[in-house]
């Protein structure tokens, strides 16, 4: 690992660099590009849940005003990547993938079966309403509880049981709990709908404006689907209006847009509607979990058993680490986990913020609270008594772990120690008061990324990388990283992203963008400074014997100047260095990735959430009145965007805890609440003042900037904190999300 061996200066509390563009409406999202001869596509969705298409009558649709064509499996141009069973649009999941317009098989209700293209959006919607489809229906299964009784679970190496020590030892422990926890389907529902604009130049070159969390990964999917070389596919995503995981994959509708644009020879815009956002771009799957935890009377964990049942689609295997956190969060000699998934007639689930762990932490962190009450030990104290000093699953030291510090910050802030821990003992007027906490963990990693940096003769710095920012504020954080490393003021730095033709950046997922890309930006900055040193040494103004022999660490970079640390009168502006060398710019491209050394460590980010709630005992109406969220995510690069990230995660957590529930009518396999009137998310009035606190200690191993990730841990463990507060307030243990008022008064 390369250390930042330079002494640098400016750390401003930077405003979001794209904030003005976003709030003034000049930021362009995928669907907002105007192109000449733009056509509009609307997808027709299956109205049955399982079976096949017997016939499609598109004559009326084709004759409708402005209609251009109707594409289905009957007439779709072949997608070359579909051959040999290949799945060009797969994420890292097993199975074949939904090959849109490739056959007449229906796997789920709402499956896209035809694409209607017209000269305006409204005419496309009307024409789509005229497409008549005859189906051959078969029996379907959309109910996980029923599937558990009647359907074979998928087997495979991704579902391997885990065992450390002995299985199910909790059953014989002096103090134990055993419970079932349920998380329903949850849907990402970002504000921006998924959208694709595709246009072809000739037969073999396509440009795609796409809502995606990864311009390079979308580029790869389209390359594979249409068997095109990299240089023939350009993917642009300059702004993304929220993703939360839904835009990690390239979904079939994006391939449909490319098919449509190719067939008509005109640019095509395809925007999903809100209902399609429930069926075409994934969701957090429903999961039933059984947790058993045993301990000695003095609160030492002796055994954890964690079992999860979830589901996937009929055509792909989606798995996530629901039970994984139980293996490594606490020191415990005996741990066993099991995970099974059942194929249902629902579309493929996908990663949603805190994938796996957000679900798993609900069981583990509530289970620990149950155990704390059984033991009569404070829940924080119980966690401290079982604090893992090294990774219990892999027997490795941590790159850094400041979870104890995080507990303490939260305990002090919320006033944890002045609560009366007896359930139903605290009141404000008629209202019951509850305090609860829950913690989260997520792997902190570092992938591979490249960044291009250009220092111009006017002293401005341009950095580019092919990453997409779904909202965390990547351009802001990268501007800060570059400023920290070069000593160039943030106002003189521009970070450009969202174009696959830039040097490859990571997909924005798994809480790794800041670590991965930040390292590349840091390394590019360091490489740039080396060039500045070389050029400065050659410059007559600067050139003296002592400078000639100076090492990189003998220089200071400050406010766009290079100085000799030992003699600060030896100073040149970057502008003079570049111009003095007879250049207009200095450029570097650096690739950065994790080292072999990292394999010797385990690396995680941690969160601890605390809430205070008020419950009306008569109506069951509950309000979260305070939320304190603390994170150990290494060094905080950009304070404002980090706070926003944590606050956003808590808002998502409030939705998960109190409101969000995807409902399917299993008689028909159709969604009941696939709209914002019926699928509830938190609004302003549901969200209290949220205090985000940071341990802010750099990780000395993971990467040169000291930052771990925080996108996922922002939500992981929050629902448990709320459920635990509900128990404290009411004495009722609610083990099924969301915690709606009816559950509190029944
Ligand atoms: Mo995140 S679920 O990896 O977008």
Coordinates of C-alpha atoms and ligand atoms in Angstrom, one line a residue, residues 213 244-245 248 351-353 355 508-510 712, ligand 1:
X213 CA -25.2 2.5 -10.8
X244 CA -30.5 1.7 -3.6
X245 CA -29.4 -1.3 -5.6
X248 CA -27.0 -2.3 -10.1
X351 CA -29.8 -6.2 -3.8
X352 CA -31.5 -3.5 -1.9
X353 CA -29.6 -1.2 0.5
X355 CA -28.5 -6.5 0.9
X508 CA -21.6 2.0 -7.3
X509 CA -22.6 -0.8 -5.0
X510 CA -21.6 -2.6 -1.9
X712 CA -25.2 -0.1 3.5
Ligands
LIG1 MO1 -26.1 -1.2 -3.0 S1 -27.7 -2.6 -2.5 O1 -24.9 -2.4 -3.4 O2 -26.7 -0.3 -4.3

